[in-house]
Amino acid sequence: YAAPKNTYLYKDDILNFRVRDDDVWVLTYPKCGTTWTQEMVWMICHDADSALARSATIMDRFPMLDTPDGAEISRLAARASPRYIKSHLPLCLLPRGLLHSKAKIIYTVRNPKDTSISLYKFFQMMEIRHMDSSFEDFMFYFTEQT
């Protein structure tokens, strides 16, 4: 996975982000069940309180560390514990202290064929990266960047 170009502007902020032992992280490649995993984890950690879940969006309950503008980094740092954090970044770009902490890490994977098709369809729907290319061209890019 190639991180969004803007993410590199905040690379040091992300690498130096202070991880807490009671953090809960959901790490996935895009289109691998991130939202489902976040929702399941959040509900398990909150005794399946659906009323509480409906009181805020999944993005508010489980913010993404690696937003293109870097805005969530300081908001997450100031957030009360336990924090629920998601990321699509590869391990080498995640906070240095993550693997040395007691934070919970949930890593979700999906069959690469299903992932590539889902990502291709998502890019087409969102009109990302001028997805007027063929699926074969997309697959060439997908396999070269992964």
mmCIF file of C-alpha atoms in Angstrom:
data_model
loop_
_atom_site.group_PDB
_atom_site.id
_atom_site.type_symbol
_atom_site.label_atom_id
_atom_site.label_comp_id
_atom_site.label_asym_id
_atom_site.label_seq_id
_atom_site.Cartn_x
_atom_site.Cartn_y
_atom_site.Cartn_z
ATOM 1 C CA TYR A 1 0.000 0.000 0.000
ATOM 2 C CA ALA A 2 1.374 3.365 -0.974
ATOM 3 C CA ALA A 3 0.411 5.982 1.601
ATOM 4 C CA PRO A 4 -1.251 9.130 0.245
ATOM 5 C CA LYS A 5 1.415 11.645 -0.779
ATOM 6 C CA ASN A 6 0.199 14.231 1.754
ATOM 7 C CA THR A 7 0.696 11.707 4.566
ATOM 8 C CA TYR A 8 4.442 12.119 4.146
ATOM 9 C CA LEU A 9 4.098 15.753 5.237
ATOM 10 C CA TYR A 10 3.019 14.430 8.640
ATOM 11 C CA LYS A 11 5.288 11.399 8.726
ATOM 12 C CA ASP A 12 7.294 12.558 11.749
ATOM 13 C CA ASP A 13 4.114 13.484 13.640
ATOM 14 C CA ILE A 14 2.765 9.991 12.997
ATOM 15 C CA LEU A 15 6.046 8.205 13.783
ATOM 16 C CA ASN A 16 6.343 10.136 17.061
ATOM 17 C CA PHE A 17 2.667 9.816 18.013
ATOM 18 C CA ARG A 18 2.510 8.720 21.656
ATOM 19 C CA VAL A 19 0.821 5.343 21.899
ATOM 20 C CA ARG A 20 -1.013 4.528 25.105
ATOM 21 C CA ASP A 21 -1.232 1.052 26.570
ATOM 22 C CA ASP A 22 -5.042 1.168 26.513
ATOM 23 C CA ASP A 23 -5.296 2.223 22.855
ATOM 24 C CA VAL A 24 -7.188 -0.045 20.477
ATOM 25 C CA TRP A 25 -5.900 -0.025 16.894
ATOM 26 C CA VAL A 26 -7.547 -1.444 13.779
ATOM 27 C CA LEU A 27 -4.981 -1.796 10.999
ATOM 28 C CA THR A 28 -5.955 -2.864 7.498
ATOM 29 C CA TYR A 29 -5.154 -2.472 3.863
ATOM 30 C CA PRO A 30 -7.958 -0.423 2.240
ATOM 31 C CA LYS A 31 -11.116 -2.352 1.332
ATOM 32 C CA CYS A 32 -10.330 -5.265 3.640
ATOM 33 C CA GLY A 33 -13.241 -4.932 6.030
ATOM 34 C CA THR A 34 -12.010 -1.944 8.011
ATOM 35 C CA THR A 35 -15.427 -0.507 8.820
ATOM 36 C CA TRP A 36 -16.889 -3.886 9.796
ATOM 37 C CA THR A 37 -13.900 -4.576 12.026
ATOM 38 C CA GLN A 38 -14.092 -1.138 13.649
ATOM 39 C CA GLU A 39 -17.782 -1.547 14.362
ATOM 40 C CA MET A 40 -17.352 -5.039 15.838
ATOM 41 C CA VAL A 41 -14.420 -3.983 18.017
ATOM 42 C CA TRP A 42 -16.167 -0.837 19.226
ATOM 43 C CA MET A 43 -19.356 -2.747 20.055
ATOM 44 C CA ILE A 44 -17.433 -5.468 21.930
ATOM 45 C CA CYS A 45 -15.574 -2.836 23.947
ATOM 46 C CA HIS A 46 -18.850 -1.034 24.753
ATOM 47 C CA ASP A 47 -21.005 -4.017 25.731
ATOM 48 C CA ALA A 48 -22.948 -3.884 22.438
ATOM 49 C CA ASP A 49 -24.582 -0.578 23.395
ATOM 50 C CA SER A 50 -26.287 0.215 20.091
ATOM 51 C CA ALA A 51 -27.828 3.451 21.421
ATOM 52 C CA LEU A 52 -24.352 4.712 22.293
ATOM 53 C CA ALA A 53 -23.070 3.578 18.887
ATOM 54 C CA ARG A 54 -25.824 5.532 17.108
ATOM 55 C CA SER A 55 -24.946 8.686 19.050
ATOM 56 C CA ALA A 56 -21.785 9.242 16.970
ATOM 57 C CA THR A 57 -20.522 8.186 13.548
ATOM 58 C CA ILE A 58 -17.939 5.450 13.230
ATOM 59 C CA MET A 59 -15.469 8.149 12.116
ATOM 60 C CA ASP A 60 -16.039 10.021 15.381
ATOM 61 C CA ARG A 61 -15.811 6.867 17.500
ATOM 62 C CA PHE A 62 -12.863 5.379 15.611
ATOM 63 C CA PRO A 63 -10.888 8.175 13.867
ATOM 64 C CA MET A 64 -8.232 7.541 11.250
ATOM 65 C CA LEU A 65 -4.684 8.506 12.202
ATOM 66 C CA ASP A 66 -3.452 9.015 8.655
ATOM 67 C CA THR A 67 -5.808 11.594 7.176
ATOM 68 C CA PRO A 68 -4.398 13.458 4.166
ATOM 69 C CA ASP A 69 -4.357 16.786 6.027
ATOM 70 C CA GLY A 70 -2.905 15.399 9.276
ATOM 71 C CA ALA A 71 -5.769 16.951 11.249
ATOM 72 C CA GLU A 72 -6.586 13.868 13.334
ATOM 73 C CA ILE A 73 -3.100 13.517 14.830
ATOM 74 C CA SER A 74 -3.474 16.312 17.394
ATOM 75 C CA ARG A 75 -7.145 15.489 18.026
ATOM 76 C CA LEU A 76 -6.260 11.862 18.747
ATOM 77 C CA ALA A 77 -3.383 12.900 21.005
ATOM 78 C CA ALA A 78 -5.782 14.981 23.108
ATOM 79 C CA ARG A 79 -8.504 12.355 23.228
ATOM 80 C CA ALA A 80 -9.422 10.650 26.502
ATOM 81 C CA SER A 81 -8.513 7.009 27.005
ATOM 82 C CA PRO A 82 -9.195 4.483 25.777
ATOM 83 C CA ARG A 83 -8.685 5.704 22.235
ATOM 84 C CA TYR A 84 -9.914 3.778 19.201
ATOM 85 C CA ILE A 85 -7.699 4.407 16.182
ATOM 86 C CA LYS A 86 -7.676 3.074 12.633
ATOM 87 C CA SER A 87 -4.984 3.257 9.981
ATOM 88 C CA HIS A 88 -4.223 1.991 6.493
ATOM 89 C CA LEU A 89 -0.512 2.759 6.828
ATOM 90 C CA PRO A 90 2.123 0.034 6.513
ATOM 91 C CA LEU A 91 3.957 -0.968 9.687
ATOM 92 C CA CYS A 92 7.050 1.095 8.795
ATOM 93 C CA LEU A 93 4.990 4.313 8.865
ATOM 94 C CA LEU A 94 3.053 3.638 12.072
ATOM 95 C CA PRO A 95 4.083 5.170 15.412
ATOM 96 C CA ARG A 96 7.414 3.785 16.603
ATOM 97 C CA GLY A 97 6.041 2.906 20.040
ATOM 98 C CA LEU A 98 3.088 0.870 18.796
ATOM 99 C CA LEU A 99 4.709 -2.561 18.838
ATOM 100 C CA HIS A 100 6.443 -1.856 22.155
ATOM 101 C CA SER A 101 3.235 -0.898 23.936
ATOM 102 C CA LYS A 102 0.443 -2.946 25.441
ATOM 103 C CA ALA A 103 -2.038 -1.403 22.994
ATOM 104 C CA LYS A 104 -4.463 -3.798 21.367
ATOM 105 C CA ILE A 105 -3.855 -4.267 17.644
ATOM 106 C CA ILE A 106 -6.427 -5.858 15.383
ATOM 107 C CA TYR A 107 -5.042 -6.524 11.920
ATOM 108 C CA THR A 108 -7.603 -7.485 9.294
ATOM 109 C CA VAL A 109 -6.672 -9.033 5.957
ATOM 110 C CA ARG A 110 -8.667 -10.111 2.938
ATOM 111 C CA ASN A 111 -8.060 -12.238 -0.111
ATOM 112 C CA PRO A 112 -5.948 -10.058 -2.498
ATOM 113 C CA LYS A 113 -8.219 -10.855 -5.449
ATOM 114 C CA ASP A 114 -11.294 -9.624 -3.564
ATOM 115 C CA THR A 115 -9.370 -6.624 -2.245
ATOM 116 C CA SER A 116 -8.192 -5.553 -5.695
ATOM 117 C CA ILE A 117 -11.666 -5.832 -7.240
ATOM 118 C CA SER A 118 -13.241 -3.925 -4.352
ATOM 119 C CA LEU A 119 -10.574 -1.216 -4.502
ATOM 120 C CA TYR A 120 -10.947 -0.878 -8.277
ATOM 121 C CA LYS A 121 -14.736 -0.510 -7.974
ATOM 122 C CA PHE A 122 -14.316 1.938 -5.071
ATOM 123 C CA PHE A 123 -11.888 4.093 -7.056
ATOM 124 C CA GLN A 124 -14.281 4.111 -10.007
ATOM 125 C CA MET A 125 -17.220 5.074 -7.803
ATOM 126 C CA MET A 126 -15.242 7.845 -6.077
ATOM 127 C CA GLU A 127 -13.606 8.970 -9.327
ATOM 128 C CA ILE A 128 -10.206 8.558 -7.726
ATOM 129 C CA ARG A 129 -6.992 8.590 -9.731
ATOM 130 C CA HIS A 130 -8.881 8.997 -12.990
ATOM 131 C CA MET A 131 -10.120 5.420 -12.960
ATOM 132 C CA ASP A 132 -10.885 5.312 -16.634
ATOM 133 C CA SER A 133 -8.193 2.672 -17.010
ATOM 134 C CA SER A 134 -8.931 -0.988 -17.556
ATOM 135 C CA PHE A 135 -8.978 -3.453 -14.715
ATOM 136 C CA GLU A 136 -5.832 -5.024 -16.190
ATOM 137 C CA ASP A 137 -4.001 -1.679 -15.995
ATOM 138 C CA PHE A 138 -5.257 -1.195 -12.453
ATOM 139 C CA MET A 139 -4.022 -4.685 -11.494
ATOM 140 C CA PHE A 140 -0.581 -3.871 -12.856
ATOM 141 C CA TYR A 141 -0.465 -0.793 -10.595
ATOM 142 C CA PHE A 142 -1.979 -2.698 -7.659
ATOM 143 C CA THR A 143 0.606 -5.503 -7.823
ATOM 144 C CA GLU A 144 3.517 -3.110 -8.359
ATOM 145 C CA GLN A 145 2.567 -0.976 -5.320
ATOM 146 C CA THR A 146 1.756 -3.746 -2.877
#
